[in-house]
Amino acid sequence: MSKTMETIIKIDGAEYPVRQTMAALVDFREATGKEAYEITGLSDACRMLYYQVRATAEADGRAFDMDFRTFALRVTPEDIQRWGEAVNAENAKGSKKKTTVKK
């Protein structure tokens, strides 16, 4: 199993780990009807970040009871941009690695 990059986002002084998870991708798709590669604007990116934070907390067994509206009120466009840059940098590194699929 490959290790997924984890970043930290601060919301109201609290730190929340963020990892890309399948659960978040599924939640985003169910909420928006879009796949991750179809994200085109800040509102989509904010929603994806929300689902990533929520799914990471769930996977780690931590409470995260913030709804999307509250989350969107507390994060800034700069927070979303920094997260997006970190994800894009990690994806670029990953695309340069040779991948082997075992059967």
PDB file of N, CA and C in Angstrom:
ATOM      1  N   MET A   1       0.848  -1.180   0.000  1.00  0.00           N
ATOM      2  CA  MET A   1       0.000   0.000   0.000  1.00  0.00           C
ATOM      3  C   MET A   1       0.893   1.243   0.000  1.00  0.00           C
ATOM      4  N   SER A   2       0.614   2.197  -0.862  1.00  0.00           N
ATOM      5  CA  SER A   2       1.429   3.401  -0.917  1.00  0.00           C
ATOM      6  C   SER A   2       1.007   4.360   0.183  1.00  0.00           C
ATOM      7  N   LYS A   3       1.974   5.166   0.610  1.00  0.00           N
ATOM      8  CA  LYS A   3       1.689   6.131   1.659  1.00  0.00           C
ATOM      9  C   LYS A   3       1.148   7.409   1.024  1.00  0.00           C
ATOM     10  N   THR A   4       0.043   7.883   1.529  1.00  0.00           N
ATOM     11  CA  THR A   4      -0.578   9.084   1.001  1.00  0.00           C
ATOM     12  C   THR A   4      -0.044  10.296   1.740  1.00  0.00           C
ATOM     13  N   MET A   5       0.253  11.342   0.979  1.00  0.00           N
ATOM     14  CA  MET A   5       0.749  12.577   1.559  1.00  0.00           C
ATOM     15  C   MET A   5      -0.295  13.166   2.504  1.00  0.00           C
ATOM     16  N   GLU A   6       0.177  13.677   3.611  1.00  0.00           N
ATOM     17  CA  GLU A   6      -0.714  14.328   4.563  1.00  0.00           C
ATOM     18  C   GLU A   6      -0.276  15.767   4.721  1.00  0.00           C
ATOM     19  N   THR A   7      -1.225  16.674   4.669  1.00  0.00           N
ATOM     20  CA  THR A   7      -0.965  18.077   4.950  1.00  0.00           C
ATOM     21  C   THR A   7      -1.804  18.462   6.162  1.00  0.00           C
ATOM     22  N   ILE A   8      -1.548  19.634   6.677  1.00  0.00           N
ATOM     23  CA  ILE A   8      -2.282  20.138   7.839  1.00  0.00           C
ATOM     24  C   ILE A   8      -2.946  21.450   7.443  1.00  0.00           C
ATOM     25  N   ILE A   9      -4.205  21.593   7.813  1.00  0.00           N
ATOM     26  CA  ILE A   9      -4.897  22.863   7.620  1.00  0.00           C
ATOM     27  C   ILE A   9      -5.341  23.350   8.994  1.00  0.00           C
ATOM     28  N   LYS A  10      -5.198  24.652   9.229  1.00  0.00           N
ATOM     29  CA  LYS A  10      -5.633  25.245  10.495  1.00  0.00           C
ATOM     30  C   LYS A  10      -6.968  25.939  10.284  1.00  0.00           C
ATOM     31  N   ILE A  11      -7.903  25.619  11.170  1.00  0.00           N
ATOM     32  CA  ILE A  11      -9.221  26.247  11.151  1.00  0.00           C
ATOM     33  C   ILE A  11      -9.525  26.703  12.569  1.00  0.00           C
ATOM     34  N   ASP A  12      -9.718  27.994  12.734  1.00  0.00           N
ATOM     35  CA  ASP A  12      -9.985  28.564  14.062  1.00  0.00           C
ATOM     36  C   ASP A  12      -8.948  28.126  15.093  1.00  0.00           C
ATOM     37  N   GLY A  13      -7.690  28.055  14.689  1.00  0.00           N
ATOM     38  CA  GLY A  13      -6.608  27.703  15.600  1.00  0.00           C
ATOM     39  C   GLY A  13      -6.402  26.216  15.807  1.00  0.00           C
ATOM     40  N   ALA A  14      -7.313  25.391  15.327  1.00  0.00           N
ATOM     41  CA  ALA A  14      -7.164  23.935  15.455  1.00  0.00           C
ATOM     42  C   ALA A  14      -6.536  23.381  14.180  1.00  0.00           C
ATOM     43  N   GLU A  15      -5.654  22.394  14.350  1.00  0.00           N
ATOM     44  CA  GLU A  15      -5.002  21.769  13.206  1.00  0.00           C
ATOM     45  C   GLU A  15      -5.742  20.499  12.804  1.00  0.00           C
ATOM     46  N   TYR A  16      -5.968  20.364  11.507  1.00  0.00           N
ATOM     47  CA  TYR A  16      -6.645  19.191  10.963  1.00  0.00           C
ATOM     48  C   TYR A  16      -5.768  18.548   9.897  1.00  0.00           C
ATOM     49  N   PRO A  17      -5.418  17.275  10.059  1.00  0.00           N
ATOM     50  CA  PRO A  17      -4.681  16.586   9.001  1.00  0.00           C
ATOM     51  C   PRO A  17      -5.591  16.368   7.794  1.00  0.00           C
ATOM     52  N   VAL A  18      -4.992  16.381   6.611  1.00  0.00           N
ATOM     53  CA  VAL A  18      -5.740  16.177   5.372  1.00  0.00           C
ATOM     54  C   VAL A  18      -4.982  15.187   4.499  1.00  0.00           C
ATOM     55  N   ARG A  19      -5.663  14.125   4.094  1.00  0.00           N
ATOM     56  CA  ARG A  19      -5.107  13.159   3.139  1.00  0.00           C
ATOM     57  C   ARG A  19      -6.132  12.924   2.043  1.00  0.00           C
ATOM     58  N   GLN A  20      -5.645  12.571   0.871  1.00  0.00           N
ATOM     59  CA  GLN A  20      -6.558  12.185  -0.198  1.00  0.00           C
ATOM     60  C   GLN A  20      -7.086  10.795   0.130  1.00  0.00           C
ATOM     61  N   THR A  21      -8.395  10.661   0.143  1.00  0.00           N
ATOM     62  CA  THR A  21      -9.012   9.369   0.444  1.00  0.00           C
ATOM     63  C   THR A  21     -10.096   9.065  -0.585  1.00  0.00           C
ATOM     64  N   MET A  22     -10.330   7.785  -0.790  1.00  0.00           N
ATOM     65  CA  MET A  22     -11.408   7.382  -1.695  1.00  0.00           C
ATOM     66  C   MET A  22     -12.763   7.823  -1.154  1.00  0.00           C
ATOM     67  N   ALA A  23     -12.926   7.776   0.158  1.00  0.00           N
ATOM     68  CA  ALA A  23     -14.204   8.190   0.748  1.00  0.00           C
ATOM     69  C   ALA A  23     -14.516   9.642   0.394  1.00  0.00           C
ATOM     70  N   ALA A  24     -13.512  10.497   0.455  1.00  0.00           N
ATOM     71  CA  ALA A  24     -13.727  11.907   0.121  1.00  0.00           C
ATOM     72  C   ALA A  24     -14.075  12.079  -1.352  1.00  0.00           C
ATOM     73  N   LEU A  25     -13.408  11.318  -2.216  1.00  0.00           N
ATOM     74  CA  LEU A  25     -13.707  11.402  -3.649  1.00  0.00           C
ATOM     75  C   LEU A  25     -15.146  10.969  -3.930  1.00  0.00           C
ATOM     76  N   VAL A  26     -15.572   9.910  -3.261  1.00  0.00           N
ATOM     77  CA  VAL A  26     -16.948   9.429  -3.424  1.00  0.00           C
ATOM     78  C   VAL A  26     -17.942  10.459  -2.887  1.00  0.00           C
ATOM     79  N   ASP A  27     -17.664  11.007  -1.710  1.00  0.00           N
ATOM     80  CA  ASP A  27     -18.558  12.016  -1.129  1.00  0.00           C
ATOM     81  C   ASP A  27     -18.672  13.239  -2.045  1.00  0.00           C
ATOM     82  N   PHE A  28     -17.532  13.684  -2.592  1.00  0.00           N
ATOM     83  CA  PHE A  28     -17.534  14.832  -3.497  1.00  0.00           C
ATOM     84  C   PHE A  28     -18.388  14.530  -4.727  1.00  0.00           C
ATOM     85  N   ARG A  29     -18.220  13.344  -5.285  1.00  0.00           N
ATOM     86  CA  ARG A  29     -18.974  12.940  -6.485  1.00  0.00           C
ATOM     87  C   ARG A  29     -20.469  12.893  -6.182  1.00  0.00           C
ATOM     88  N   GLU A  30     -20.828  12.335  -5.032  1.00  0.00           N
ATOM     89  CA  GLU A  30     -22.244  12.250  -4.663  1.00  0.00           C
ATOM     90  C   GLU A  30     -22.856  13.635  -4.440  1.00  0.00           C
ATOM     91  N   ALA A  31     -22.072  14.562  -3.890  1.00  0.00           N
ATOM     92  CA  ALA A  31     -22.591  15.898  -3.592  1.00  0.00           C
ATOM     93  C   ALA A  31     -22.673  16.795  -4.825  1.00  0.00           C
ATOM     94  N   THR A  32     -21.726  16.627  -5.747  1.00  0.00           N
ATOM     95  CA  THR A  32     -21.629  17.571  -6.863  1.00  0.00           C
ATOM     96  C   THR A  32     -21.940  16.974  -8.228  1.00  0.00           C
ATOM     97  N   GLY A  33     -21.872  15.662  -8.335  1.00  0.00           N
ATOM     98  CA  GLY A  33     -22.012  15.026  -9.638  1.00  0.00           C
ATOM     99  C   GLY A  33     -20.753  15.116 -10.475  1.00  0.00           C
ATOM    100  N   LYS A  34     -19.666  15.607  -9.879  1.00  0.00           N
ATOM    101  CA  LYS A  34     -18.403  15.783 -10.596  1.00  0.00           C
ATOM    102  C   LYS A  34     -17.336  14.852 -10.044  1.00  0.00           C
ATOM    103  N   GLU A  35     -16.397  14.507 -10.902  1.00  0.00           N
ATOM    104  CA  GLU A  35     -15.197  13.799 -10.466  1.00  0.00           C
ATOM    105  C   GLU A  35     -14.159  14.838 -10.056  1.00  0.00           C
ATOM    106  N   ALA A  36     -13.134  14.404  -9.342  1.00  0.00           N
ATOM    107  CA  ALA A  36     -12.109  15.328  -8.857  1.00  0.00           C
ATOM    108  C   ALA A  36     -11.441  16.083 -10.001  1.00  0.00           C
ATOM    109  N   TYR A  37     -11.210  15.415 -11.128  1.00  0.00           N
ATOM    110  CA  TYR A  37     -10.540  16.080 -12.243  1.00  0.00           C
ATOM    111  C   TYR A  37     -11.416  17.157 -12.903  1.00  0.00           C
ATOM    112  N   GLU A  38     -12.686  17.229 -12.515  1.00  0.00           N
ATOM    113  CA  GLU A  38     -13.596  18.235 -13.059  1.00  0.00           C
ATOM    114  C   GLU A  38     -13.698  19.481 -12.178  1.00  0.00           C
ATOM    115  N   ILE A  39     -12.909  19.564 -11.126  1.00  0.00           N
ATOM    116  CA  ILE A  39     -12.923  20.737 -10.254  1.00  0.00           C
ATOM    117  C   ILE A  39     -12.427  21.933 -11.058  1.00  0.00           C
ATOM    118  N   THR A  40     -13.247  22.976 -11.104  1.00  0.00           N
ATOM    119  CA  THR A  40     -12.886  24.126 -11.929  1.00  0.00           C
ATOM    120  C   THR A  40     -12.808  25.436 -11.164  1.00  0.00           C
ATOM    121  N   GLY A  41     -13.295  25.487  -9.975  1.00  0.00           N
ATOM    122  CA  GLY A  41     -13.321  26.760  -9.272  1.00  0.00           C
ATOM    123  C   GLY A  41     -13.077  26.606  -7.789  1.00  0.00           C
ATOM    124  N   LEU A  42     -13.031  27.737  -7.137  1.00  0.00           N
ATOM    125  CA  LEU A  42     -12.746  27.784  -5.709  1.00  0.00           C
ATOM    126  C   LEU A  42     -13.824  27.089  -4.881  1.00  0.00           C
ATOM    127  N   SER A  43     -15.080  27.218  -5.269  1.00  0.00           N
ATOM    128  CA  SER A  43     -16.137  26.578  -4.471  1.00  0.00           C
ATOM    129  C   SER A  43     -16.040  25.057  -4.550  1.00  0.00           C
ATOM    130  N   ASP A  44     -15.723  24.514  -5.727  1.00  0.00           N
ATOM    131  CA  ASP A  44     -15.505  23.066  -5.844  1.00  0.00           C
ATOM    132  C   ASP A  44     -14.305  22.640  -5.010  1.00  0.00           C
ATOM    133  N   ALA A  45     -13.235  23.414  -5.071  1.00  0.00           N
ATOM    134  CA  ALA A  45     -12.027  23.078  -4.311  1.00  0.00           C
ATOM    135  C   ALA A  45     -12.306  23.119  -2.813  1.00  0.00           C
ATOM    136  N   CYS A  46     -13.092  24.088  -2.377  1.00  0.00           N
ATOM    137  CA  CYS A  46     -13.459  24.180  -0.960  1.00  0.00           C
ATOM    138  C   CYS A  46     -14.251  22.951  -0.538  1.00  0.00           C
ATOM    139  N   ARG A  47     -15.180  22.539  -1.375  1.00  0.00           N
ATOM    140  CA  ARG A  47     -15.989  21.363  -1.049  1.00  0.00           C
ATOM    141  C   ARG A  47     -15.111  20.107  -1.003  1.00  0.00           C
ATOM    142  N   MET A  48     -14.183  19.966  -1.954  1.00  0.00           N
ATOM    143  CA  MET A  48     -13.290  18.805  -1.942  1.00  0.00           C
ATOM    144  C   MET A  48     -12.420  18.814  -0.686  1.00  0.00           C
ATOM    145  N   LEU A  49     -11.886  19.973  -0.327  1.00  0.00           N
ATOM    146  CA  LEU A  49     -11.076  20.062   0.888  1.00  0.00           C
ATOM    147  C   LEU A  49     -11.903  19.653   2.103  1.00  0.00           C
ATOM    148  N   TYR A  50     -13.128  20.111   2.176  1.00  0.00           N
ATOM    149  CA  TYR A  50     -14.012  19.729   3.279  1.00  0.00           C
ATOM    150  C   TYR A  50     -14.151  18.214   3.370  1.00  0.00           C
ATOM    151  N   TYR A  51     -14.427  17.573   2.250  1.00  0.00           N
ATOM    152  CA  TYR A  51     -14.596  16.118   2.267  1.00  0.00           C
ATOM    153  C   TYR A  51     -13.292  15.408   2.610  1.00  0.00           C
ATOM    154  N   GLN A  52     -12.161  15.965   2.198  1.00  0.00           N
ATOM    155  CA  GLN A  52     -10.872  15.357   2.544  1.00  0.00           C
ATOM    156  C   GLN A  52     -10.617  15.464   4.052  1.00  0.00           C
ATOM    157  N   VAL A  53     -10.866  16.633   4.624  1.00  0.00           N
ATOM    158  CA  VAL A  53     -10.677  16.814   6.073  1.00  0.00           C
ATOM    159  C   VAL A  53     -11.612  15.881   6.842  1.00  0.00           C
ATOM    160  N   ARG A  54     -12.859  15.844   6.450  1.00  0.00           N
ATOM    161  CA  ARG A  54     -13.850  15.009   7.136  1.00  0.00           C
ATOM    162  C   ARG A  54     -13.501  13.522   7.043  1.00  0.00           C
ATOM    163  N   ALA A  55     -13.115  13.065   5.859  1.00  0.00           N
ATOM    164  CA  ALA A  55     -12.780  11.650   5.682  1.00  0.00           C
ATOM    165  C   ALA A  55     -11.497  11.278   6.417  1.00  0.00           C
ATOM    166  N   THR A  56     -10.517  12.179   6.437  1.00  0.00           N
ATOM    167  CA  THR A  56      -9.284  11.910   7.177  1.00  0.00           C
ATOM    168  C   THR A  56      -9.588  11.758   8.662  1.00  0.00           C
ATOM    169  N   ALA A  57     -10.415  12.649   9.193  1.00  0.00           N
ATOM    170  CA  ALA A  57     -10.789  12.555  10.609  1.00  0.00           C
ATOM    171  C   ALA A  57     -11.504  11.236  10.891  1.00  0.00           C
ATOM    172  N   GLU A  58     -12.421  10.870  10.021  1.00  0.00           N
ATOM    173  CA  GLU A  58     -13.154   9.616  10.211  1.00  0.00           C
ATOM    174  C   GLU A  58     -12.205   8.417  10.165  1.00  0.00           C
ATOM    175  N   ALA A  59     -11.296   8.414   9.194  1.00  0.00           N
ATOM    176  CA  ALA A  59     -10.345   7.303   9.061  1.00  0.00           C
ATOM    177  C   ALA A  59      -9.429   7.194  10.273  1.00  0.00           C
ATOM    178  N   ASP A  60      -9.115   8.342  10.872  1.00  0.00           N
ATOM    179  CA  ASP A  60      -8.235   8.366  12.043  1.00  0.00           C
ATOM    180  C   ASP A  60      -8.988   8.190  13.356  1.00  0.00           C
ATOM    181  N   GLY A  61     -10.312   8.071  13.294  1.00  0.00           N
ATOM    182  CA  GLY A  61     -11.105   7.894  14.504  1.00  0.00           C
ATOM    183  C   GLY A  61     -11.257   9.163  15.327  1.00  0.00           C
ATOM    184  N   ARG A  62     -11.142  10.316  14.680  1.00  0.00           N
ATOM    185  CA  ARG A  62     -11.286  11.598  15.372  1.00  0.00           C
ATOM    186  C   ARG A  62     -12.626  12.230  15.025  1.00  0.00           C
ATOM    187  N   ALA A  63     -13.136  13.006  15.930  1.00  0.00           N
ATOM    188  CA  ALA A  63     -14.401  13.709  15.697  1.00  0.00           C
ATOM    189  C   ALA A  63     -14.176  14.895  14.761  1.00  0.00           C
ATOM    190  N   PHE A  64     -15.092  15.090  13.854  1.00  0.00           N
ATOM    191  CA  PHE A  64     -15.127  16.277  12.998  1.00  0.00           C
ATOM    192  C   PHE A  64     -16.595  16.533  12.716  1.00  0.00           C
ATOM    193  N   ASP A  65     -17.183  17.438  13.495  1.00  0.00           N
ATOM    194  CA  ASP A  65     -18.628  17.634  13.407  1.00  0.00           C
ATOM    195  C   ASP A  65     -19.027  18.921  12.696  1.00  0.00           C
ATOM    196  N   MET A  66     -18.083  19.526  11.975  1.00  0.00           N
ATOM    197  CA  MET A  66     -18.363  20.762  11.262  1.00  0.00           C
ATOM    198  C   MET A  66     -19.124  20.449   9.966  1.00  0.00           C
ATOM    199  N   ASP A  67     -20.214  21.160   9.720  1.00  0.00           N
ATOM    200  CA  ASP A  67     -20.894  20.980   8.439  1.00  0.00           C
ATOM    201  C   ASP A  67     -20.185  21.821   7.370  1.00  0.00           C
ATOM    202  N   PHE A  68     -20.565  21.603   6.112  1.00  0.00           N
ATOM    203  CA  PHE A  68     -19.858  22.285   5.025  1.00  0.00           C
ATOM    204  C   PHE A  68     -19.971  23.800   5.130  1.00  0.00           C
ATOM    205  N   ARG A  69     -21.129  24.302   5.439  1.00  0.00           N
ATOM    206  CA  ARG A  69     -21.330  25.761   5.527  1.00  0.00           C
ATOM    207  C   ARG A  69     -20.409  26.372   6.579  1.00  0.00           C
ATOM    208  N   THR A  70     -20.330  25.764   7.742  1.00  0.00           N
ATOM    209  CA  THR A  70     -19.450  26.263   8.802  1.00  0.00           C
ATOM    210  C   THR A  70     -17.997  26.201   8.357  1.00  0.00           C
ATOM    211  N   PHE A  71     -17.601  25.096   7.737  1.00  0.00           N
ATOM    212  CA  PHE A  71     -16.246  24.948   7.214  1.00  0.00           C
ATOM    213  C   PHE A  71     -15.933  26.072   6.221  1.00  0.00           C
ATOM    214  N   ALA A  72     -16.853  26.318   5.293  1.00  0.00           N
ATOM    215  CA  ALA A  72     -16.637  27.342   4.270  1.00  0.00           C
ATOM    216  C   ALA A  72     -16.551  28.743   4.871  1.00  0.00           C
ATOM    217  N   LEU A  73     -17.227  28.966   5.979  1.00  0.00           N
ATOM    218  CA  LEU A  73     -17.139  30.261   6.653  1.00  0.00           C
ATOM    219  C   LEU A  73     -15.793  30.460   7.341  1.00  0.00           C
ATOM    220  N   ARG A  74     -15.125  29.370   7.665  1.00  0.00           N
ATOM    221  CA  ARG A  74     -13.904  29.454   8.468  1.00  0.00           C
ATOM    222  C   ARG A  74     -12.606  29.311   7.679  1.00  0.00           C
ATOM    223  N   VAL A  75     -12.652  28.728   6.489  1.00  0.00           N
ATOM    224  CA  VAL A  75     -11.429  28.637   5.687  1.00  0.00           C
ATOM    225  C   VAL A  75     -11.351  29.845   4.761  1.00  0.00           C
ATOM    226  N   THR A  76     -10.145  30.141   4.334  1.00  0.00           N
ATOM    227  CA  THR A  76      -9.939  31.274   3.435  1.00  0.00           C
ATOM    228  C   THR A  76      -9.546  30.767   2.048  1.00  0.00           C
ATOM    229  N   PRO A  77      -9.693  31.606   1.041  1.00  0.00           N
ATOM    230  CA  PRO A  77      -9.203  31.217  -0.284  1.00  0.00           C
ATOM    231  C   PRO A  77      -7.712  30.867  -0.262  1.00  0.00           C
ATOM    232  N   GLU A  78      -6.952  31.533   0.594  1.00  0.00           N
ATOM    233  CA  GLU A  78      -5.522  31.236   0.707  1.00  0.00           C
ATOM    234  C   GLU A  78      -5.289  29.835   1.272  1.00  0.00           C
ATOM    235  N   ASP A  79      -6.108  29.427   2.244  1.00  0.00           N
ATOM    236  CA  ASP A  79      -6.012  28.064   2.786  1.00  0.00           C
ATOM    237  C   ASP A  79      -6.241  27.043   1.676  1.00  0.00           C
ATOM    238  N   ILE A  80      -7.257  27.286   0.886  1.00  0.00           N
ATOM    239  CA  ILE A  80      -7.602  26.362  -0.195  1.00  0.00           C
ATOM    240  C   ILE A  80      -6.497  26.335  -1.241  1.00  0.00           C
ATOM    241  N   GLN A  81      -5.951  27.499  -1.554  1.00  0.00           N
ATOM    242  CA  GLN A  81      -4.871  27.571  -2.537  1.00  0.00           C
ATOM    243  C   GLN A  81      -3.636  26.812  -2.056  1.00  0.00           C
ATOM    244  N   ARG A  82      -3.252  27.004  -0.796  1.00  0.00           N
ATOM    245  CA  ARG A  82      -2.073  26.296  -0.251  1.00  0.00           C
ATOM    246  C   ARG A  82      -2.284  24.786  -0.288  1.00  0.00           C
ATOM    247  N   TRP A  83      -3.467  24.345   0.085  1.00  0.00           N
ATOM    248  CA  TRP A  83      -3.769  22.915   0.038  1.00  0.00           C
ATOM    249  C   TRP A  83      -3.691  22.412  -1.400  1.00  0.00           C
ATOM    250  N   GLY A  84      -4.286  23.149  -2.332  1.00  0.00           N
ATOM    251  CA  GLY A  84      -4.251  22.750  -3.736  1.00  0.00           C
ATOM    252  C   GLY A  84      -2.837  22.665  -4.278  1.00  0.00           C
ATOM    253  N   GLU A  85      -1.995  23.610  -3.899  1.00  0.00           N
ATOM    254  CA  GLU A  85      -0.599  23.585  -4.343  1.00  0.00           C
ATOM    255  C   GLU A  85       0.130  22.372  -3.783  1.00  0.00           C
ATOM    256  N   ALA A  86      -0.131  22.035  -2.534  1.00  0.00           N
ATOM    257  CA  ALA A  86       0.510  20.861  -1.921  1.00  0.00           C
ATOM    258  C   ALA A  86       0.067  19.579  -2.618  1.00  0.00           C
ATOM    259  N   VAL A  87      -1.214  19.467  -2.913  1.00  0.00           N
ATOM    260  CA  VAL A  87      -1.734  18.280  -3.602  1.00  0.00           C
ATOM    261  C   VAL A  87      -1.146  18.184  -5.004  1.00  0.00           C
ATOM    262  N   ASN A  88      -1.118  19.303  -5.723  1.00  0.00           N
ATOM    263  CA  ASN A  88      -0.573  19.292  -7.083  1.00  0.00           C
ATOM    264  C   ASN A  88       0.904  18.930  -7.095  1.00  0.00           C
ATOM    265  N   ALA A  89       1.665  19.433  -6.119  1.00  0.00           N
ATOM    266  CA  ALA A  89       3.092  19.104  -6.039  1.00  0.00           C
ATOM    267  C   ALA A  89       3.280  17.615  -5.769  1.00  0.00           C
ATOM    268  N   GLU A  90       2.480  17.065  -4.879  1.00  0.00           N
ATOM    269  CA  GLU A  90       2.576  15.639  -4.567  1.00  0.00           C
ATOM    270  C   GLU A  90       2.166  14.793  -5.768  1.00  0.00           C
ATOM    271  N   ASN A  91       1.122  15.199  -6.457  1.00  0.00           N
ATOM    272  CA  ASN A  91       0.689  14.465  -7.645  1.00  0.00           C
ATOM    273  C   ASN A  91       1.746  14.509  -8.740  1.00  0.00           C
ATOM    274  N   ALA A  92       2.425  15.636  -8.888  1.00  0.00           N
ATOM    275  CA  ALA A  92       3.484  15.756  -9.892  1.00  0.00           C
ATOM    276  C   ALA A  92       4.645  14.832  -9.549  1.00  0.00           C
ATOM    277  N   LYS A  93       4.989  14.761  -8.264  1.00  0.00           N
ATOM    278  CA  LYS A  93       6.057  13.838  -7.841  1.00  0.00           C
ATOM    279  C   LYS A  93       5.640  12.405  -8.103  1.00  0.00           C
ATOM    280  N   GLY A  94       4.405  12.086  -7.793  1.00  0.00           N
ATOM    281  CA  GLY A  94       3.908  10.727  -7.974  1.00  0.00           C
ATOM    282  C   GLY A  94       3.848  10.310  -9.426  1.00  0.00           C
ATOM    283  N   SER A  95       3.566  11.253 -10.319  1.00  0.00           N
ATOM    284  CA  SER A  95       3.463  10.901 -11.736  1.00  0.00           C
ATOM    285  C   SER A  95       4.822  10.608 -12.347  1.00  0.00           C
ATOM    286  N   LYS A  96       5.905  11.007 -11.686  1.00  0.00           N
ATOM    287  CA  LYS A  96       7.255  10.741 -12.178  1.00  0.00           C
ATOM    288  C   LYS A  96       7.766   9.383 -11.732  1.00  0.00           C
ATOM    289  N   LYS A  97       7.085   8.767 -10.749  1.00  0.00           N
ATOM    290  CA  LYS A  97       7.506   7.465 -10.239  1.00  0.00           C
ATOM    291  C   LYS A  97       6.952   6.362 -11.122  1.00  0.00           C
ATOM    292  N   LYS A  98       7.721   5.298 -11.263  1.00  0.00           N
ATOM    293  CA  LYS A  98       7.250   4.134 -12.007  1.00  0.00           C
ATOM    294  C   LYS A  98       6.286   3.363 -11.116  1.00  0.00           C
ATOM    295  N   THR A  99       5.160   3.014 -11.667  1.00  0.00           N
ATOM    296  CA  THR A  99       4.150   2.290 -10.909  1.00  0.00           C
ATOM    297  C   THR A  99       4.025   0.875 -11.441  1.00  0.00           C
ATOM    298  N   THR A 100       4.002  -0.082 -10.536  1.00  0.00           N
ATOM    299  CA  THR A 100       3.824  -1.477 -10.912  1.00  0.00           C
ATOM    300  C   THR A 100       2.542  -1.982 -10.284  1.00  0.00           C
ATOM    301  N   VAL A 101       1.722  -2.593 -11.087  1.00  0.00           N
ATOM    302  CA  VAL A 101       0.484  -3.179 -10.583  1.00  0.00           C
ATOM    303  C   VAL A 101       0.711  -4.670 -10.442  1.00  0.00           C
ATOM    304  N   LYS A 102       0.533  -5.189  -9.232  1.00  0.00           N
ATOM    305  CA  LYS A 102       0.716  -6.620  -8.975  1.00  0.00           C
ATOM    306  C   LYS A 102      -0.608  -7.331  -9.123  1.00  0.00           C
ATOM    307  N   LYS A 103      -0.556  -8.476  -9.755  1.00  0.00           N
ATOM    308  CA  LYS A 103      -1.777  -9.273  -9.932  1.00  0.00           C
ATOM    309  C   LYS A 103      -1.695 -10.528  -9.119  1.00  0.00           C
TER     310      LYS A 103
END
